[in-house]
Coordinates of C-alpha atoms in Angstrom, one line a residue:
Chain B
M152 CA 8.2 36.9 5.8
N153 CA 8.2 40.7 5.4
Q154 CA 6.5 42.4 2.4
T155 CA 9.6 44.4 1.1
K156 CA 10.8 43.5 -2.3
Q157 CA 13.0 40.5 -2.3
A158 CA 16.3 41.0 -4.2
K159 CA 16.8 37.5 -5.6
P160 CA 15.0 34.2 -5.4
I161 CA 16.8 31.7 -3.1
L162 CA 17.0 28.0 -4.1
W163 CA 17.9 25.4 -1.4
S164 CA 19.4 22.6 -3.5
F165 CA 21.8 19.7 -3.4
Y166 CA 23.8 19.0 -6.4
L167 CA 22.8 15.5 -6.9
S168 CA 19.0 16.0 -6.0
S169 CA 17.1 15.2 -9.1
C170 CA 14.1 17.4 -7.9
S171 CA 16.4 20.4 -7.3
W172 CA 18.0 19.8 -10.6
R173 CA 14.5 20.1 -12.4
V174 CA 14.0 23.6 -10.7
R175 CA 17.6 24.7 -11.6
I176 CA 16.9 23.9 -15.2
A177 CA 13.6 25.8 -15.1
L178 CA 15.2 28.9 -13.5
N179 CA 17.9 28.9 -16.2
L180 CA 15.3 28.5 -19.0
K181 CA 13.3 31.3 -17.6
N182 CA 16.4 33.5 -17.3
I183 CA 15.9 34.0 -13.5
D184 CA 19.0 34.8 -11.6
Y185 CA 19.0 33.2 -8.1
E186 CA 21.0 32.6 -5.1
Y187 CA 22.1 29.0 -4.4
K188 CA 22.0 27.6 -0.9
A189 CA 23.5 24.2 -0.6
V190 CA 21.9 21.6 1.6
D191 CA 24.1 18.6 2.2
L192 CA 21.8 15.6 2.1
L193 CA 24.8 13.3 2.7
S194 CA 26.5 15.3 5.4
K195 CA 28.4 13.3 8.1
K196 CA 25.9 14.2 10.6
G197 CA 23.3 12.1 8.6
G198 CA 22.0 14.8 6.3
D199 CA 21.5 18.5 6.9
Q200 CA 17.9 18.4 5.7
F201 CA 17.1 16.9 9.2
N202 CA 18.4 20.1 10.9
K203 CA 15.9 21.9 13.1
E204 CA 16.2 25.1 11.0
F205 CA 15.7 23.4 7.8
T206 CA 12.9 21.4 9.1
K207 CA 11.1 24.7 9.8
L208 CA 11.4 25.6 6.1
N209 CA 10.3 22.2 4.9
P210 CA 8.8 19.7 7.4
K211 CA 9.2 17.0 4.7
Q212 CA 13.0 17.5 5.0
E213 CA 13.7 17.7 1.3
V214 CA 15.1 19.9 -1.3
P215 CA 14.3 21.8 -3.4
I216 CA 12.8 24.9 -1.6
L217 CA 12.3 28.1 -3.5
L218 CA 11.9 31.4 -1.8
I219 CA 10.4 33.8 -4.4
D220 CA 8.0 36.7 -4.2
N221 CA 8.5 36.5 -0.5
I222 CA 6.9 33.1 -0.4
I223 CA 8.4 29.7 0.4
F224 CA 7.5 27.1 -2.1
T225 CA 8.2 23.3 -1.9
Q226 CA 7.6 20.5 -4.5
S227 CA 9.5 20.8 -7.8
I228 CA 6.5 20.5 -10.2
P229 CA 4.3 23.1 -8.5
I230 CA 7.4 25.4 -8.3
I231 CA 7.9 25.1 -12.0
E232 CA 4.2 25.6 -12.7
Y233 CA 4.4 28.7 -10.6
L234 CA 7.6 30.1 -12.4
D235 CA 6.0 29.5 -15.7
S236 CA 2.8 31.2 -14.7
T237 CA 4.3 34.3 -13.2
R238 CA 7.4 35.0 -15.3
K239 CA 7.1 35.7 -19.0
T240 CA 10.9 35.8 -19.6
G241 CA 12.7 33.0 -21.3
L242 CA 11.0 29.8 -22.5
K243 CA 7.4 28.8 -21.9
L244 CA 7.6 25.4 -20.0
L245 CA 3.9 24.5 -20.3
S246 CA 2.3 24.9 -23.7
D247 CA -0.8 26.9 -24.3
D248 CA -2.2 23.8 -26.2
V249 CA -4.2 21.9 -23.6
V250 CA -3.4 18.4 -25.0
K251 CA 0.4 19.1 -25.3
R252 CA 0.3 20.5 -21.7
A253 CA -1.5 17.4 -20.4
R254 CA 1.1 15.1 -22.3
S255 CA 4.0 17.0 -20.8
R256 CA 2.4 16.8 -17.3
I257 CA 1.8 13.1 -17.7
I258 CA 5.4 12.2 -18.6
A259 CA 6.6 14.4 -15.8
E260 CA 4.2 12.7 -13.4
V261 CA 5.3 9.2 -14.4
I262 CA 8.9 10.3 -13.4
N263 CA 7.9 12.4 -10.3
S264 CA 5.4 10.1 -8.7
G265 CA 6.2 6.8 -10.4
I266 CA 10.0 6.6 -10.4
Q267 CA 11.6 9.2 -8.2
P268 CA 10.0 8.2 -4.9
Y269 CA 11.4 4.7 -5.3
Q270 CA 15.0 5.8 -5.9
N271 CA 15.0 8.6 -3.3
A272 CA 18.2 8.4 -1.1
N273 CA 16.3 7.8 2.2
V274 CA 14.2 5.1 0.6
I275 CA 17.2 3.4 -0.9
K276 CA 19.1 3.5 2.5
R277 CA 16.0 1.9 4.3
I278 CA 15.7 -0.9 1.5
N279 CA 19.4 -1.6 1.8
K280 CA 19.3 -1.8 5.5
E281 CA 16.2 -4.0 5.6
M282 CA 16.6 -6.2 2.5
G283 CA 20.3 -6.1 1.6
K284 CA 22.2 -5.1 -1.4
E285 CA 20.9 -7.7 -3.8
K286 CA 17.2 -6.9 -3.1
R287 CA 18.0 -3.1 -3.4
I288 CA 19.4 -3.6 -6.9
E289 CA 16.2 -5.7 -7.7
W290 CA 14.0 -2.9 -6.4
L291 CA 15.8 -0.1 -8.4
N292 CA 15.7 -2.2 -11.6
F293 CA 12.1 -2.9 -11.2
Y294 CA 10.9 0.7 -10.6
L295 CA 13.3 2.4 -13.0
N296 CA 12.7 -0.1 -15.8
K297 CA 8.9 0.0 -15.3
G298 CA 8.8 3.8 -15.3
L299 CA 11.2 4.4 -18.2
T300 CA 9.2 1.7 -20.2
T301 CA 6.1 3.8 -19.6
V302 CA 7.9 7.1 -20.6
E303 CA 9.3 5.4 -23.8
T304 CA 5.7 4.2 -24.7
L305 CA 4.2 7.7 -24.1
L306 CA 7.0 9.1 -26.3
K307 CA 5.7 7.2 -29.3
D308 CA 2.7 9.5 -29.4
T309 CA 4.3 12.8 -28.1
K310 CA 8.0 13.1 -29.2
G311 CA 9.3 15.6 -31.6
R312 CA 12.7 17.0 -31.1
Y313 CA 12.0 16.9 -27.4
C314 CA 9.5 15.0 -25.2
V315 CA 6.4 16.7 -26.5
G316 CA 6.8 18.1 -29.9
D317 CA 9.6 20.4 -30.8
E318 CA 9.5 22.7 -27.7
I319 CA 11.3 22.0 -24.5
S320 CA 8.6 21.5 -21.7
L321 CA 8.2 20.4 -18.1
A322 CA 8.6 16.7 -19.2
D323 CA 12.2 17.3 -20.4
L324 CA 13.1 19.0 -17.1
C325 CA 12.1 15.9 -15.3
L326 CA 13.6 13.4 -17.9
V327 CA 17.3 14.6 -17.8
P328 CA 17.9 14.2 -14.0
Q329 CA 16.0 10.9 -14.2
V330 CA 18.1 9.4 -16.8
F331 CA 21.3 10.5 -15.0
A332 CA 20.0 8.7 -11.9
A333 CA 19.1 5.7 -13.9
K334 CA 22.6 5.5 -15.3
R335 CA 24.1 5.8 -11.8
Y336 CA 22.0 2.7 -10.9
K337 CA 23.4 0.9 -14.0
I338 CA 20.2 0.9 -16.1
D339 CA 21.1 0.6 -19.8
I340 CA 19.5 3.6 -21.5
G341 CA 20.2 2.0 -24.8
N342 CA 17.0 0.0 -24.3
F343 CA 15.1 3.3 -24.6
P344 CA 15.9 4.7 -28.0
L345 CA 13.4 7.5 -27.9
I346 CA 14.5 8.6 -24.4
N347 CA 18.2 8.4 -25.5
S348 CA 17.7 10.6 -28.5
I349 CA 16.0 13.4 -26.5
I350 CA 18.8 13.2 -23.9
L351 CA 21.3 13.8 -26.8
E352 CA 19.3 16.8 -28.0
L353 CA 19.1 18.4 -24.5
D354 CA 22.8 17.9 -24.1
N355 CA 23.2 21.0 -26.4
V356 CA 21.0 23.4 -24.4
S357 CA 23.0 25.6 -22.2
A358 CA 20.3 26.0 -19.6
F359 CA 20.6 22.3 -19.0
H360 CA 24.4 22.2 -19.0
K361 CA 24.4 25.0 -16.4
A362 CA 22.1 22.9 -14.2
L363 CA 24.3 19.8 -14.2
P364 CA 25.4 18.5 -10.8
E365 CA 29.1 19.2 -11.7
N366 CA 28.3 22.8 -12.3
Q367 CA 26.9 23.5 -8.9
P368 CA 28.7 25.2 -6.1
D369 CA 28.3 22.3 -3.7
F370 CA 29.8 19.7 -6.2
L371 CA 33.0 18.1 -5.0
K372 CA 32.7 19.7 -1.5
I373 CA 31.1 16.5 -0.4
Chain L
M121 CA -8.7 6.4 -31.9
N122 CA -11.2 7.7 -34.6
Q123 CA -12.2 11.4 -34.7
T124 CA -15.9 11.1 -34.4
K125 CA -17.5 12.7 -31.4
Q126 CA -17.1 10.6 -28.4
A127 CA -20.5 10.1 -26.5
K128 CA -19.3 10.0 -23.0
P129 CA -15.8 10.0 -21.3
I130 CA -14.9 6.6 -20.0
L131 CA -13.1 6.2 -16.7
W132 CA -11.1 3.0 -15.9
S133 CA -11.2 2.8 -12.2
F134 CA -11.0 0.6 -9.2
Y135 CA -13.3 1.5 -6.2
L136 CA -10.5 1.4 -3.6
S137 CA -7.8 3.1 -5.8
S138 CA -7.2 6.6 -4.2
C139 CA -5.9 8.0 -7.5
S140 CA -9.1 6.9 -9.4
W141 CA -11.1 8.3 -6.5
R142 CA -9.5 11.8 -7.0
V143 CA -10.6 11.7 -10.7
R144 CA -14.1 10.5 -9.8
I145 CA -14.5 13.6 -7.4
A146 CA -13.2 16.0 -10.1
L147 CA -15.7 14.5 -12.7
N148 CA -18.5 15.0 -10.2
L149 CA -17.5 18.6 -9.2
K150 CA -17.3 19.4 -13.0
N151 CA -20.7 17.9 -13.6
I152 CA -19.3 15.6 -16.2
D153 CA -21.3 12.4 -16.8
Y154 CA -19.0 9.3 -17.6
E155 CA -19.0 5.7 -18.1
Y156 CA -17.4 3.6 -15.3
K157 CA -15.1 0.6 -16.4
A158 CA -14.0 -1.4 -13.3
V159 CA -10.5 -2.7 -13.2
D160 CA -10.1 -5.3 -10.4
L161 CA -6.6 -4.7 -9.1
L162 CA -7.2 -7.5 -6.6
S163 CA -8.6 -10.2 -9.0
K164 CA -7.8 -13.8 -8.3
K165 CA -5.6 -13.8 -11.4
G166 CA -3.3 -11.4 -9.5
G167 CA -4.8 -8.1 -10.7
D168 CA -6.6 -7.3 -14.1
Q169 CA -4.2 -4.3 -14.6
F170 CA -1.6 -6.8 -15.7
N171 CA -3.8 -8.1 -18.7
K172 CA -2.4 -7.6 -22.1
E173 CA -5.2 -5.4 -23.2
F174 CA -5.1 -3.1 -20.2
T175 CA -1.3 -2.9 -20.4
K176 CA -1.7 -1.5 -24.0
L177 CA -4.0 1.3 -22.5
N178 CA -1.5 2.0 -19.8
P179 CA 2.0 0.4 -19.7
K180 CA 2.3 1.4 -16.2
Q181 CA -0.6 -1.0 -15.4
E182 CA -2.4 1.4 -13.1
V183 CA -5.8 3.1 -12.8
P184 CA -7.1 5.7 -13.4
I185 CA -7.2 6.1 -17.1
L186 CA -9.6 8.6 -18.7
L187 CA -10.7 8.5 -22.3
I188 CA -12.0 11.9 -23.2
D189 CA -12.1 14.1 -26.3
N190 CA -10.9 10.9 -28.1
I191 CA -7.6 10.9 -26.2
I192 CA -6.4 8.4 -23.6
F193 CA -5.1 10.2 -20.4
T194 CA -3.2 8.7 -17.4
Q195 CA -2.0 10.2 -14.1
S196 CA -4.5 11.6 -11.8
I197 CA -3.2 15.2 -11.4
P198 CA -2.6 15.9 -15.1
I199 CA -6.2 14.4 -15.8
I200 CA -7.7 16.8 -13.2
E201 CA -5.7 19.8 -14.6
Y202 CA -6.9 18.9 -18.1
L203 CA -10.6 18.6 -17.0
D204 CA -10.3 22.0 -15.3
S205 CA -8.7 23.7 -18.2
T206 CA -11.2 22.4 -20.8
R207 CA -14.5 22.3 -19.0
K208 CA -16.1 25.4 -17.6
T209 CA -19.0 23.6 -16.0
G210 CA -19.2 23.0 -12.3
L211 CA -16.4 24.1 -9.8
K212 CA -13.1 25.6 -10.7
L213 CA -10.5 23.2 -9.2
L214 CA -7.5 25.3 -9.7
S215 CA -7.7 29.0 -8.6
D216 CA -7.0 31.9 -10.9
D217 CA -4.8 33.3 -8.0
V218 CA -1.4 32.1 -8.8
V219 CA -0.3 31.7 -5.2
K220 CA -3.5 29.8 -4.2
R221 CA -3.0 27.6 -7.3
A222 CA 0.6 26.8 -6.2
R223 CA -0.4 26.0 -2.7
S224 CA -3.1 23.6 -3.7
R225 CA -0.7 21.9 -6.1
I226 CA 1.9 21.6 -3.3
I227 CA -0.4 19.9 -0.9
A228 CA -1.6 17.7 -3.8
E229 CA 2.1 16.7 -4.7
V230 CA 3.0 16.0 -1.0
I231 CA 0.2 13.4 -1.2
N232 CA 0.7 12.3 -4.7
S233 CA 4.5 11.8 -4.8
G234 CA 5.3 11.9 -1.1
I235 CA 2.8 9.5 0.4
Q236 CA 0.7 7.5 -2.2
P237 CA 3.7 5.9 -3.9
Y238 CA 4.7 4.3 -0.6
Q239 CA 1.2 2.8 0.2
N240 CA 0.5 1.6 -3.3
A241 CA -1.0 -2.0 -3.2
N242 CA 2.0 -3.4 -5.2
V243 CA 4.6 -1.8 -3.1
I244 CA 3.1 -3.0 0.1
K245 CA 2.8 -6.5 -1.3
R246 CA 6.5 -6.3 -2.0
I247 CA 7.5 -4.9 1.4
N248 CA 5.3 -7.5 3.1
K249 CA 6.9 -10.3 1.1
E250 CA 10.5 -9.2 1.6
M251 CA 10.4 -7.6 5.1
G252 CA 7.4 -9.2 6.9
K253 CA 4.3 -7.8 8.6
E254 CA 6.0 -5.9 11.4
K255 CA 8.3 -4.0 9.0
R256 CA 5.4 -3.2 6.6
I257 CA 3.6 -1.6 9.5
E258 CA 6.7 0.4 10.4
W259 CA 7.0 1.5 6.7
L260 CA 3.5 2.6 6.3
N261 CA 3.5 4.5 9.7
F262 CA 6.7 6.3 8.8
Y263 CA 5.6 7.5 5.3
L264 CA 2.0 8.3 6.1
N265 CA 2.9 10.1 9.3
K266 CA 5.7 12.1 7.7
G267 CA 3.5 13.1 4.8
L268 CA 0.4 13.9 6.9
T269 CA 2.6 16.0 9.3
T270 CA 3.8 17.9 6.2
V271 CA 0.3 18.5 5.0
E272 CA -0.9 19.6 8.5
T273 CA 2.0 22.1 8.7
L274 CA 1.2 23.5 5.2
L275 CA -2.5 23.9 6.2
K276 CA -1.5 26.3 9.0
D277 CA -0.8 28.9 6.3
T278 CA -3.4 27.9 3.7
K279 CA -6.6 26.6 5.4
G280 CA -9.8 28.2 5.3
R281 CA -13.0 26.1 5.1
Y282 CA -11.1 23.7 2.9
C283 CA -7.3 23.0 2.2
V284 CA -6.7 26.4 0.5
G285 CA -9.0 29.1 1.5
D286 CA -12.8 28.7 1.3
E287 CA -13.0 27.0 -2.2
I288 CA -12.7 23.4 -2.8
S289 CA -9.4 22.7 -4.9
L290 CA -7.2 20.0 -6.3
A291 CA -5.6 19.5 -2.8
D292 CA -9.0 18.5 -1.2
L293 CA -9.5 15.9 -4.0
C294 CA -6.2 14.3 -3.0
L295 CA -6.7 14.7 0.8
V296 CA -9.9 12.7 1.1
P297 CA -8.8 9.4 -0.4
Q298 CA -5.4 9.8 1.4
V299 CA -7.1 10.2 4.8
F300 CA -9.4 7.1 4.0
A301 CA -6.2 5.0 3.3
A302 CA -4.5 6.3 6.4
K303 CA -7.4 5.2 8.5
R304 CA -7.3 1.7 6.9
Y305 CA -3.7 1.6 7.9
K306 CA -4.6 2.5 11.5
I307 CA -3.2 6.0 11.5
D308 CA -4.8 8.2 14.2
I309 CA -6.2 11.2 12.2
G310 CA -6.9 12.8 15.6
N311 CA -3.3 13.7 15.6
F312 CA -4.0 16.0 12.6
P313 CA -6.7 18.4 13.7
L314 CA -6.6 20.6 10.6
I315 CA -6.8 17.7 8.3
N316 CA -9.6 16.3 10.4
S317 CA -11.8 19.4 10.3
I318 CA -11.4 19.7 6.5
I319 CA -12.5 16.0 6.1
L320 CA -15.6 16.8 8.2
E321 CA -16.4 19.7 6.0
L322 CA -16.0 17.7 2.8
D323 CA -18.2 14.9 4.1
N324 CA -21.2 17.2 3.5
V325 CA -20.4 17.7 -0.3
S326 CA -22.4 15.4 -2.6
A327 CA -19.7 15.2 -5.3
F328 CA -17.4 13.7 -2.7
H329 CA -20.1 11.4 -1.3
K330 CA -20.9 10.1 -4.8
A331 CA -17.1 9.3 -5.4
L332 CA -16.7 7.1 -2.2
P333 CA -15.6 3.6 -2.7
E334 CA -18.9 2.2 -1.3
N335 CA -20.8 4.1 -4.0
Q336 CA -19.0 2.6 -7.1
P337 CA -20.4 -0.2 -9.2
D338 CA -17.5 -2.5 -8.4
F339 CA -17.8 -2.3 -4.7
L340 CA -18.6 -5.6 -3.0
K341 CA -18.2 -7.5 -6.3
I342 CA -14.7 -8.3 -5.0

């Protein structure tokens, strides 16, 4: 990577990827303009993330990747933490209050390491192949309900207008794509009233709206 | 939780739990004395994490839990971030350098959300029951090798004496328990020379030594 000033950050994303979606919301909330590079995780060739060139960028063969400040970053939560540490524009995504910051990170991690890995497209494909459709549904119900129940319980202590008090934070960026995925998998979000009320609040925020799958350039092309 | 000063932090841990192990290393590196509460994840009753009382502490029914500053915290990475933000004793676990900090968090997340969820005891039990022993081995080999290959590739750009430069950081706290787990699952760490050399360096650090499964009060009791 050369050291000349980089014009615009580049985000490698897939419209349906929940981890890419988190970063899209963060970039919007921080008012950072960026170039969108679509990576078709469901391409007919079996997924463009497995291409040789893409694998060089991320050996884990996943989106998102963000090129910013002439550095390639992977992993959505570290990317969001980096954006929040280095960009003073837009909203602050991690509170200066250490307890609020911890609570936001805890909710984010319950989703990031406690739910998302079990609903990842490649994992679901494998479970379906090895166990069949019925067991796949059982698997998804188990991990999604357990994770969302945990989030709902945490919210009893942390919720204000959003996940942690009245400011939007990292936790909200993880919650919205997670709930979207849960609905796709037929989980009844009505069972989680606190989560549901936060989602309704966030529906009104333009940075979240702009980050929706249907508003991405690769939507419908697939 | 009452507001009187709490004498000592309490860690709910299981000697073999890799996420508890990360926090044990952090507490040691920060020179924080703590009380150890063992939670037998493999008890004859099917796991003490499923007890009613424990579930009240953590609805996700997992260790670690840390009670500190009169607050219950779950999720190892947010716990370590909190300790590092609030305690100036001992080593700094997240660099003041924003790029180093991001690199350490990325390696930590590849392990935390990209490997550990797939080798979690409850997941392996389920895979074994539904798919049988051979497929369980295939599953573990796939996720461990993919994750460790990613870490090894990242280390080409970040490694000094430890994962990120010459200072111990969050990434190292995640790497050691992960490599231990990989060896239990018969992964040949010789295939990952950078990881291997860091593990050898960390073997000499007393805070890591003290956090080993064999040095916990619940070791052998099970």
